[in-house]
mmCIF file of C-alpha atoms in Angstrom:
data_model
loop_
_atom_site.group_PDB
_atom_site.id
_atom_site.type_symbol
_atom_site.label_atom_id
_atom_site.label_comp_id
_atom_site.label_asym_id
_atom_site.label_seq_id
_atom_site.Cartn_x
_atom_site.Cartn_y
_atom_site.Cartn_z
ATOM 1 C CA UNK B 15 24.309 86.838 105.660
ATOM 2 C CA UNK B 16 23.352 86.955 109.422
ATOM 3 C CA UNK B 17 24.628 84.009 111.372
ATOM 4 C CA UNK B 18 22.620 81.794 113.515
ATOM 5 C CA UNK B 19 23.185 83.195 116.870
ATOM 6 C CA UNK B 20 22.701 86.873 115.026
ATOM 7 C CA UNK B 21 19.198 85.897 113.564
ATOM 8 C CA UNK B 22 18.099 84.409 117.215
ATOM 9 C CA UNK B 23 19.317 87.906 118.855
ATOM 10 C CA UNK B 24 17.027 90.027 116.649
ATOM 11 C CA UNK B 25 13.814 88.346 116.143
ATOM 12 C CA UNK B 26 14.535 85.316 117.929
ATOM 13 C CA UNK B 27 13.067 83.315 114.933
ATOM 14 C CA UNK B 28 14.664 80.602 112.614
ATOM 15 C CA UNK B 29 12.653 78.930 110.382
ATOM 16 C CA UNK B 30 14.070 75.179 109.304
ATOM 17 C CA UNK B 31 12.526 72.066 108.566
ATOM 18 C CA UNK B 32 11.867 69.165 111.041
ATOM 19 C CA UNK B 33 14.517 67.150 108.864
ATOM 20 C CA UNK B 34 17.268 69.523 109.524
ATOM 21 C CA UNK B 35 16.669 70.115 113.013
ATOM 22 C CA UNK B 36 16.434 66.398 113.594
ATOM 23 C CA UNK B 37 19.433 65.503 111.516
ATOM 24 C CA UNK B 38 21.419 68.670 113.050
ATOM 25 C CA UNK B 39 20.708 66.948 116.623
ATOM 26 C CA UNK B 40 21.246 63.768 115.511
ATOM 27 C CA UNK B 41 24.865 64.492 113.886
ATOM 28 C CA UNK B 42 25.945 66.344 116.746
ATOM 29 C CA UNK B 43 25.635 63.744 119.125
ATOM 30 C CA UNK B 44 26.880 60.062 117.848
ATOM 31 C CA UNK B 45 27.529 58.096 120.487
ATOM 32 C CA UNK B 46 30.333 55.740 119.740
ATOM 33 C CA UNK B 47 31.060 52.146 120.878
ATOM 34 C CA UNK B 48 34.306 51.703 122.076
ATOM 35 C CA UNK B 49 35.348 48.578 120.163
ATOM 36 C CA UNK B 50 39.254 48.495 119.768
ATOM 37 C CA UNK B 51 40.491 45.143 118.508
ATOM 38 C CA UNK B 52 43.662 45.613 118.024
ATOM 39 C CA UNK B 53 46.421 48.620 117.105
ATOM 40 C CA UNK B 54 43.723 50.776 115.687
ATOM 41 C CA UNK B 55 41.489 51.130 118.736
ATOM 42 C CA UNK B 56 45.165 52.621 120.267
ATOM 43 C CA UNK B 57 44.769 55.533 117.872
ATOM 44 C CA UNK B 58 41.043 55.921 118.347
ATOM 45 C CA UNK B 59 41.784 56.089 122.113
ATOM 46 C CA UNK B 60 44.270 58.255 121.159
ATOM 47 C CA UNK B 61 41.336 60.290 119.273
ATOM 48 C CA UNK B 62 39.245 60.237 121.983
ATOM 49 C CA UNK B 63 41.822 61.971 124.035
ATOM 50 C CA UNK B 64 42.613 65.982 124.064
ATOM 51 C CA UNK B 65 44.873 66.801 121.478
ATOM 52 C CA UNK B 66 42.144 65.642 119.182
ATOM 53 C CA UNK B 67 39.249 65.731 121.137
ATOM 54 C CA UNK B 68 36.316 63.397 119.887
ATOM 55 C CA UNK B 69 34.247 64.747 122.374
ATOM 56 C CA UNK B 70 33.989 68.669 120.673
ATOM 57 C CA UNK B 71 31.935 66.813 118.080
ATOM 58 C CA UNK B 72 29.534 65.218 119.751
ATOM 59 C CA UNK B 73 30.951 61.800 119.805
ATOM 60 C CA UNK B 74 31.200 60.193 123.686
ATOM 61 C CA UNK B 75 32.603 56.711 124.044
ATOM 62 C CA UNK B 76 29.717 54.173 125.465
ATOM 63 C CA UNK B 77 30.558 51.140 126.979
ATOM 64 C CA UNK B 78 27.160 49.189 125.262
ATOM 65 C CA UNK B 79 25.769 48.868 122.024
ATOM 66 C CA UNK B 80 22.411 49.583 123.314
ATOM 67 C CA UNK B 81 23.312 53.277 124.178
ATOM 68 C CA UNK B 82 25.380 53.177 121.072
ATOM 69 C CA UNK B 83 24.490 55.299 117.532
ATOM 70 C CA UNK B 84 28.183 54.506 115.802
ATOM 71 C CA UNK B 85 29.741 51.017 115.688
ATOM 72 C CA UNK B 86 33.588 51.966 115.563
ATOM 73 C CA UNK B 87 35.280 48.436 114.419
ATOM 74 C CA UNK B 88 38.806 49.531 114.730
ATOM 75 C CA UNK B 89 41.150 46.771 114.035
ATOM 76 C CA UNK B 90 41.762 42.784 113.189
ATOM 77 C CA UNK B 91 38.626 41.234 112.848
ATOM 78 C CA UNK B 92 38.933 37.610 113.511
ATOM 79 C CA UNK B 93 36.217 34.408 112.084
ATOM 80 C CA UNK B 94 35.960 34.116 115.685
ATOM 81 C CA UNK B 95 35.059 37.634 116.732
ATOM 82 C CA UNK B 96 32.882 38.225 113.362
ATOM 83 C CA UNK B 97 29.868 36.465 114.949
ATOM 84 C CA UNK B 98 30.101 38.408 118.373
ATOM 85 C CA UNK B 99 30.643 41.599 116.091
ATOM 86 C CA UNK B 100 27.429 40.958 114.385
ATOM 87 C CA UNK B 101 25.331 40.275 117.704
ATOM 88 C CA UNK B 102 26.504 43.726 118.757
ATOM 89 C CA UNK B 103 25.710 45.681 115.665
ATOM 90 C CA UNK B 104 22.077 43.642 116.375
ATOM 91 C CA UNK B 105 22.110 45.216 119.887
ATOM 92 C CA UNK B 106 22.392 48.469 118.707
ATOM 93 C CA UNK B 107 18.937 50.703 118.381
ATOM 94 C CA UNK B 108 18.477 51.630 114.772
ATOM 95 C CA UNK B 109 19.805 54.687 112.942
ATOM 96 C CA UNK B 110 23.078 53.363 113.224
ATOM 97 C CA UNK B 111 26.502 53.443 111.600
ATOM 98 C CA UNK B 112 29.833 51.870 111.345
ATOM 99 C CA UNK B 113 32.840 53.413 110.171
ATOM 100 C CA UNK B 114 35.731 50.912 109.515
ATOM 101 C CA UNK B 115 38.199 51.603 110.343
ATOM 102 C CA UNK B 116 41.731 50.534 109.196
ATOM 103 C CA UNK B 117 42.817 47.843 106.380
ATOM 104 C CA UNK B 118 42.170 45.256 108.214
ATOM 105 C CA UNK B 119 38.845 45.866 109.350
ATOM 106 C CA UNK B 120 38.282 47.119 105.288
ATOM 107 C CA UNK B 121 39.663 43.909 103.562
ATOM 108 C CA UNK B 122 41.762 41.569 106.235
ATOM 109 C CA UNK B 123 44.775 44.131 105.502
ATOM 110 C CA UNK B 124 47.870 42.602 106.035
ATOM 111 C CA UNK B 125 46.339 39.762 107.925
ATOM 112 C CA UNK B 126 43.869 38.442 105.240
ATOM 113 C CA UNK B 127 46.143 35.310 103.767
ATOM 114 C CA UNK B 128 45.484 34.437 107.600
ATOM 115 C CA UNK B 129 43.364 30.821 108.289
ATOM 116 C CA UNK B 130 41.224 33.201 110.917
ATOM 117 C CA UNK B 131 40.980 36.249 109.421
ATOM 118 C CA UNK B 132 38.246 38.021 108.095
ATOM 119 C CA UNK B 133 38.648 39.391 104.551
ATOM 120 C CA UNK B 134 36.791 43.089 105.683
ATOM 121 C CA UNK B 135 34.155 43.674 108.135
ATOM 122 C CA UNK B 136 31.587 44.154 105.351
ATOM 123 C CA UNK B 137 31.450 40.401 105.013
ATOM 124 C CA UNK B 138 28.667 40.459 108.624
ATOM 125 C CA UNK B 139 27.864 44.166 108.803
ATOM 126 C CA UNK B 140 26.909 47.030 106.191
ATOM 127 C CA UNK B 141 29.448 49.847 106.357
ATOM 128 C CA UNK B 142 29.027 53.176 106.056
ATOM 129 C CA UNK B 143 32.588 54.759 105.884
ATOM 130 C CA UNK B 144 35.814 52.807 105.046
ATOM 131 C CA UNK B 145 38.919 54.535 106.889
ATOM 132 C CA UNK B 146 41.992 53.515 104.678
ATOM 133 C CA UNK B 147 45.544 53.245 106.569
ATOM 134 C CA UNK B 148 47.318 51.098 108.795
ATOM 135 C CA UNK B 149 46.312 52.574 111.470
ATOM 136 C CA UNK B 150 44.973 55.879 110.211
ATOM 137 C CA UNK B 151 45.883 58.681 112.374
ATOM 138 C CA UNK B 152 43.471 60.764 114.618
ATOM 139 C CA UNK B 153 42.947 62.772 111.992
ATOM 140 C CA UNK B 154 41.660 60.677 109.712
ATOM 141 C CA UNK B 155 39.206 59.220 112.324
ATOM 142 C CA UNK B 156 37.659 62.800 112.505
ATOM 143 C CA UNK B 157 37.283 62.894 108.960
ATOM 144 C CA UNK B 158 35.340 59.871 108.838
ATOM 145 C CA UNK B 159 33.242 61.104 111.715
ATOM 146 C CA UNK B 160 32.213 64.329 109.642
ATOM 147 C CA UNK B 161 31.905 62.149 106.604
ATOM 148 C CA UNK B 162 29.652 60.255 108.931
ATOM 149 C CA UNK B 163 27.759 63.635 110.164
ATOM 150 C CA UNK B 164 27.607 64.718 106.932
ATOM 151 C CA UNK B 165 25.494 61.603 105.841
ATOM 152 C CA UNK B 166 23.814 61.863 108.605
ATOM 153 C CA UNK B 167 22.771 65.935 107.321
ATOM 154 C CA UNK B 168 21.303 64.567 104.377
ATOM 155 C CA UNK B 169 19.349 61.951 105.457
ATOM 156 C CA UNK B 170 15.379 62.483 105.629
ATOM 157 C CA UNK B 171 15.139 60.305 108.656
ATOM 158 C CA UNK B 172 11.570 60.707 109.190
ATOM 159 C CA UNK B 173 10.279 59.722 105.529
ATOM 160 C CA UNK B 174 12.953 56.496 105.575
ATOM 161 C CA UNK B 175 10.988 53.933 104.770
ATOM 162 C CA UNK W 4 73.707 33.503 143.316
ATOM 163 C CA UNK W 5 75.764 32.905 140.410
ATOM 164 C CA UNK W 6 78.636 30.623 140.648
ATOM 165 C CA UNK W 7 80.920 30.780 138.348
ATOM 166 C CA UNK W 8 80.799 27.844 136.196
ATOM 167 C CA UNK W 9 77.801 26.520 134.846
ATOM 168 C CA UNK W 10 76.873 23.451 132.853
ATOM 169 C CA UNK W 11 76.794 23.090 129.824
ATOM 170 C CA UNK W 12 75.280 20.733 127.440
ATOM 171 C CA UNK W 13 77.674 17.620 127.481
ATOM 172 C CA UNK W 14 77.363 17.516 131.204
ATOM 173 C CA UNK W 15 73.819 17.646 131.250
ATOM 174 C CA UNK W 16 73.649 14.885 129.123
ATOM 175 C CA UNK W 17 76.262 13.055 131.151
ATOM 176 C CA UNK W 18 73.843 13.870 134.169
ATOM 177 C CA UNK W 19 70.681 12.606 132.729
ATOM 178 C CA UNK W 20 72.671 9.306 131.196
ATOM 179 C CA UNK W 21 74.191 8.189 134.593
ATOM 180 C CA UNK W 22 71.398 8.666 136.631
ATOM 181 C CA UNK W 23 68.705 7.526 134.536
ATOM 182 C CA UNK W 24 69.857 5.149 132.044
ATOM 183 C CA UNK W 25 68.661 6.516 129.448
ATOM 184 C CA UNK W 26 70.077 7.247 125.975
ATOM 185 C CA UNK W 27 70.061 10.937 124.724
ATOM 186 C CA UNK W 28 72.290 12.755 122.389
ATOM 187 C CA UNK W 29 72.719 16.720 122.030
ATOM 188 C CA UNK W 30 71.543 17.888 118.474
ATOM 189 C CA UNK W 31 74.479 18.437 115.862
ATOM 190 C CA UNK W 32 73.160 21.546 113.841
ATOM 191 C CA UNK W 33 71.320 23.622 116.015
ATOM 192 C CA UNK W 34 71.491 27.853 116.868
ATOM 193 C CA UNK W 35 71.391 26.931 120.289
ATOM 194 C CA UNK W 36 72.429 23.535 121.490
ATOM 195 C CA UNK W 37 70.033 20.996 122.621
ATOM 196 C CA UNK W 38 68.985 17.557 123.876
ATOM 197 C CA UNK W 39 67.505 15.257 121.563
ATOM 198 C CA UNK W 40 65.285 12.469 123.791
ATOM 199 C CA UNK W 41 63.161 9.620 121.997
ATOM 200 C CA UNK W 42 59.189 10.444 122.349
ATOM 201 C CA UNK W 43 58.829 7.519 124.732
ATOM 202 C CA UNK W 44 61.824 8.854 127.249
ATOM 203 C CA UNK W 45 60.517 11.685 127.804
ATOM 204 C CA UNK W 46 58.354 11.799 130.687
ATOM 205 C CA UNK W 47 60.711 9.861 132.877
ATOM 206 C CA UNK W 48 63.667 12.462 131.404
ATOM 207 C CA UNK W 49 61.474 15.581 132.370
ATOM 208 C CA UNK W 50 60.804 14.338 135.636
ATOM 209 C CA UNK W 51 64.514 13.900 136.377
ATOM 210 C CA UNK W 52 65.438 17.485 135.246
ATOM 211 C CA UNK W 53 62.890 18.843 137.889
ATOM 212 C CA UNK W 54 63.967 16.787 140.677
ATOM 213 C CA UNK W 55 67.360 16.129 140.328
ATOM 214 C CA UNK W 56 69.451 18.488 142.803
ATOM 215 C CA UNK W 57 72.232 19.089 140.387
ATOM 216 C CA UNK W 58 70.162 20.741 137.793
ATOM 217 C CA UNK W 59 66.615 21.797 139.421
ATOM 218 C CA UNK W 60 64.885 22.908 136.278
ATOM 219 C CA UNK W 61 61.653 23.912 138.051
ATOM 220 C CA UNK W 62 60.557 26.213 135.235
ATOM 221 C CA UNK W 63 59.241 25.321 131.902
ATOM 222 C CA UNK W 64 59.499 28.759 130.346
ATOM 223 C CA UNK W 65 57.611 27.193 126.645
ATOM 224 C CA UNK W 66 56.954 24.352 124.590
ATOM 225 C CA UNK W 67 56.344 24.334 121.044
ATOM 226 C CA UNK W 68 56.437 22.778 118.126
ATOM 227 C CA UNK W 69 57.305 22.741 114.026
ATOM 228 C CA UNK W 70 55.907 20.733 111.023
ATOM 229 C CA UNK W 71 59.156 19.281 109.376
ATOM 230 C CA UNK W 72 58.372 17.258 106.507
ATOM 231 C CA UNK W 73 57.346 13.773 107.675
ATOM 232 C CA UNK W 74 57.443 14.634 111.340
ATOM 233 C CA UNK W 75 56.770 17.121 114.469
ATOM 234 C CA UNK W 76 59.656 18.669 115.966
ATOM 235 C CA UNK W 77 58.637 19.137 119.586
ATOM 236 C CA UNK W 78 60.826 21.642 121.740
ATOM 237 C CA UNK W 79 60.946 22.720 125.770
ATOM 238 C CA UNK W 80 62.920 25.262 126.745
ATOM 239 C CA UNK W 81 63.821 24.697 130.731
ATOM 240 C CA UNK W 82 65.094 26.922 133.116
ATOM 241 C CA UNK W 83 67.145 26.526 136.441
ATOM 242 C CA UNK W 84 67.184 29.634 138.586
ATOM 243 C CA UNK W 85 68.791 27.955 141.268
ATOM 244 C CA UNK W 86 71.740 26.583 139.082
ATOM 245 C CA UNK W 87 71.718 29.104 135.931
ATOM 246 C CA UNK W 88 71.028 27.121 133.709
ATOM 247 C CA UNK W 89 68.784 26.906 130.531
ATOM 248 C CA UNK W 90 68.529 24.011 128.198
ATOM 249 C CA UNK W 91 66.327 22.876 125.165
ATOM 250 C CA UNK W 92 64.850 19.832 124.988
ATOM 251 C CA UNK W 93 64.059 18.250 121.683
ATOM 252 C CA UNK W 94 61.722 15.195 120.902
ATOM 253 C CA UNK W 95 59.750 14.452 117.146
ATOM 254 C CA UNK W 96 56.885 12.413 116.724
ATOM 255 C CA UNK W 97 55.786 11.527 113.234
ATOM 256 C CA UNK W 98 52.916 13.527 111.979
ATOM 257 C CA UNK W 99 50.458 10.156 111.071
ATOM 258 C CA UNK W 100 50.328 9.058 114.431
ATOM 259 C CA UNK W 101 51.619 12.524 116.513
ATOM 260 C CA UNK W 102 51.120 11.390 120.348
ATOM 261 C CA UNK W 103 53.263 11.626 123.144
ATOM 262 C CA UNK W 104 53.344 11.513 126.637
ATOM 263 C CA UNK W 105 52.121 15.255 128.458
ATOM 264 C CA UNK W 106 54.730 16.560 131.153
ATOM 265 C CA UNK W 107 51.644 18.253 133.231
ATOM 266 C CA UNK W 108 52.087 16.508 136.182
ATOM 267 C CA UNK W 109 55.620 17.757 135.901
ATOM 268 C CA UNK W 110 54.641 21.053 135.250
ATOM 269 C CA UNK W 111 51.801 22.707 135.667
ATOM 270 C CA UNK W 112 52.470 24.948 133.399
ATOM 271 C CA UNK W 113 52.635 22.671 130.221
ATOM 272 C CA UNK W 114 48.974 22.405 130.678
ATOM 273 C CA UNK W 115 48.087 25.568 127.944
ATOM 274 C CA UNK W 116 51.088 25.328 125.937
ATOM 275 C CA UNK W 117 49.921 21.692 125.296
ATOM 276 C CA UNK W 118 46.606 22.507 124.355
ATOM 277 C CA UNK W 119 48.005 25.005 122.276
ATOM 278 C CA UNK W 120 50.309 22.719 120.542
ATOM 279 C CA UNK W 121 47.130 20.481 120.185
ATOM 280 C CA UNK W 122 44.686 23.184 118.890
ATOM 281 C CA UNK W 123 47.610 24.225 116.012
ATOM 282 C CA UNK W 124 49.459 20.927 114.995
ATOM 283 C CA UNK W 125 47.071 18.368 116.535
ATOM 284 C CA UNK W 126 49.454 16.556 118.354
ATOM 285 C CA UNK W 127 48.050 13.909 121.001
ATOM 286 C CA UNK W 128 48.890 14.563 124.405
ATOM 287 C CA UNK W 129 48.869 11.135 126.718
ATOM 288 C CA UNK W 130 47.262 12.089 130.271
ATOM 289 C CA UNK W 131 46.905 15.462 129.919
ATOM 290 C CA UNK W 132 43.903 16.690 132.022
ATOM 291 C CA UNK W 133 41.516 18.764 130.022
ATOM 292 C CA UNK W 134 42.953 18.379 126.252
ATOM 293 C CA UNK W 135 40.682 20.630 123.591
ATOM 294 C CA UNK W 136 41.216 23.606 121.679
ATOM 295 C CA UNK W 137 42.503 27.011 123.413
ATOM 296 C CA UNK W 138 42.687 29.406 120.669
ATOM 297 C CA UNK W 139 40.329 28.464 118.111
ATOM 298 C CA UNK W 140 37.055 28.020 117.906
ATOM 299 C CA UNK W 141 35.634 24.677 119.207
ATOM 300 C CA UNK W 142 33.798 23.307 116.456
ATOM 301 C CA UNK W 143 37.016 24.425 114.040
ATOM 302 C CA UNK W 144 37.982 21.836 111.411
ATOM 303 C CA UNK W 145 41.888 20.829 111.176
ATOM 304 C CA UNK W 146 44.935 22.162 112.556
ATOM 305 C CA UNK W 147 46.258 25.553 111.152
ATOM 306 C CA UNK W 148 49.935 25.452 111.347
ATOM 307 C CA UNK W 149 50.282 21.872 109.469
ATOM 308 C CA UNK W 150 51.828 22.271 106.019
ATOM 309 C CA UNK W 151 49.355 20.636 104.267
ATOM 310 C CA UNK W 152 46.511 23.095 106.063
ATOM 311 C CA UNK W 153 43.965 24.454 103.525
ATOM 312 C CA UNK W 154 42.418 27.872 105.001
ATOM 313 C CA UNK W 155 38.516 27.303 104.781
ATOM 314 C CA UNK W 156 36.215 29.446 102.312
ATOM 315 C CA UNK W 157 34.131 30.552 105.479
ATOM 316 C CA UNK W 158 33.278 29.748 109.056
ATOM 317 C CA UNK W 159 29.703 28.750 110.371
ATOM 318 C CA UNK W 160 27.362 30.908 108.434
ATOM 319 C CA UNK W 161 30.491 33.682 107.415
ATOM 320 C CA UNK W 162 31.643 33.235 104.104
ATOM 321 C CA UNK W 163 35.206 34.612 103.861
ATOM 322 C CA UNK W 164 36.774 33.352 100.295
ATOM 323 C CA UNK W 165 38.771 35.461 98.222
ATOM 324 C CA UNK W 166 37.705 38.432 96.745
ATOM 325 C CA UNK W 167 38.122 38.611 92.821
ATOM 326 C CA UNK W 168 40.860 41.767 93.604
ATOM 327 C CA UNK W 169 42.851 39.218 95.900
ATOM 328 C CA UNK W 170 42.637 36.197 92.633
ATOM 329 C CA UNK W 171 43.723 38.579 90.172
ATOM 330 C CA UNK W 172 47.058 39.690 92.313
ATOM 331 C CA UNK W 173 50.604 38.659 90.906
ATOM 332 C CA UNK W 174 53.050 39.589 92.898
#
């Protein structure tokens, strides 16, 4: 089979649906919040930068959940940041996602006998990936952002709800 | 400029005692040795190790304190660049009525590390300018680092029990 670029250079037709082009646009450029609360937003900095490159996926960092598609809570979610974590998700325009990532931010990790901690981010927000490990490594984070892609690929935006 | 000998705790003590009348004894099982002062002697003993020439502790480095059994154990830690020296200073105050006198106007910098002793143990702080929580949340209920603390089921509108995973575990 003739790849993409081949088919374009010969006829310079490609037939697709509007779903796939939509979702293929869509996937390819998630704009993620920067939202490091503790030790974990170290390694998705560390993701961000060039040895693994977040950016050759689409992915930019934004500074405000309004610009933002992905909610990245990486790290220790406190009882006191939980509320201000669940205004921003509010802030952000709809599709959106959240990848947890990290045990704490999945179930209080280590921290969840704490008085002021958490027990997992699902508690105020609805997740979409959970990223076990403590922290994961960059790795991992890409793998959750394809895992997050490839949700994104089957989704038939247009017909939801 | 070091010199070469520097106090140590007897002499402190022996410093505070003649100069201010005042009764203190160093602690008998300690790591690190320190002066025990009643809660009511220790404003005028704080002011004393600032000011006196001798030992010039103008830094109070951190104050803290621990839940032991019927009382608080209150603790400064003091330090004299000019002189060398560092010291611990060690005061209780039982935990029904915890309240004792604040050294802020002795040092500024016991202003947050009270508040933080009152935000964690609860632990009155006479004439201290702006007392209320630091850490926590404002409208938080108790004081976390109490032995008798009981973590809350949820905050505001957050629930945050147990899951049925976490009851089940036997370590």
């Amino acid at each position: 089979m003739k790849s993409l670029v081949n088919q374009v250079d010969s006829d310079g037709i490609v037939l697709t649906t509007i779903d796939k082009l939509l979702n293929l646009a869509r996937a390819n450029s998630l704009f993620y919040m920067t939202f490091g609360l503790a030790c974990c937003g170290i390694e998705m900095m560390q993701t961000g930068g060039p040895r693994s490159d977040f950016d050759r996926f689409g992915a930019i960092p934004r500074a405000t959940p309004r610009q933002s598609d992905l909610m990245l809570v990486a790290g220790t979610v406190t009882l006191k940041m939980a509320s201000r974590v669940k205004r921003l998700y509010d802030q952000m325009p709809d599709p959106k996602y959240v990848i947890s990532m990290g045990s704490c931010s999945n179930s209080g990790g280590l921290f969840q006998g704490s008085y002021s901690v958490l027990k997992g981010v699902d508690r105020v927000i609805p997740v979409d990936v959970y990223l076990p490990g403590c922290p994961p490594r960059p790795e991992a984070l890409l793998s959750a952002l394809i895992e997050v892609q490839n949700k994104i690929k089957n989704e038939k935006y247009l017909r939801k709800n | 400029m070091f010199k070469e000998h520097t106090l140590n705790t007897t002499e402190i003590i022996d410093l505070i005692q003649k100069n201010t009348q005042i009764e203190v004894k160093a602690s008998e099982n300690s790591y690190d040795a320190s002066i025990i002062v009643e809660p009511k002697d220790v404003l005028p003993v704080m002011k004393f190790l600032k000011l006196s020439r001798d030992l010039s502790f103008k830094v109070l480095s951190s104050h803290t304190a621990v839940h032991d059994g019927e009382d608080f154990k209150l603790f400064w830690n003091l330090l004299s660049y000019e002189h060398n020296l560092e010291t611990t200073i060690e005061s209780s105050v039982p935990v029904v009525s915890p309240q004792i006198q604040s050294v802020c106007k002795v040092w500024k910098a016991a202003d947050w590390l009270e508040r933080e002793s009152y935000d964690l143990f609860g632990i009155q702080y006479i004439d201290h300018p702006d007392l209320r929580r630091i850490m926590l949340p404002e409208d938080w209920i108790g004081f976390p680092l109490r032995k008798d603390y009981q973590s809350p089921e949820g905050y505001q509108d957050i629930e945050n029990s147990r899951s049925e995973i976490d009851k089940r575990f036997k370590p």
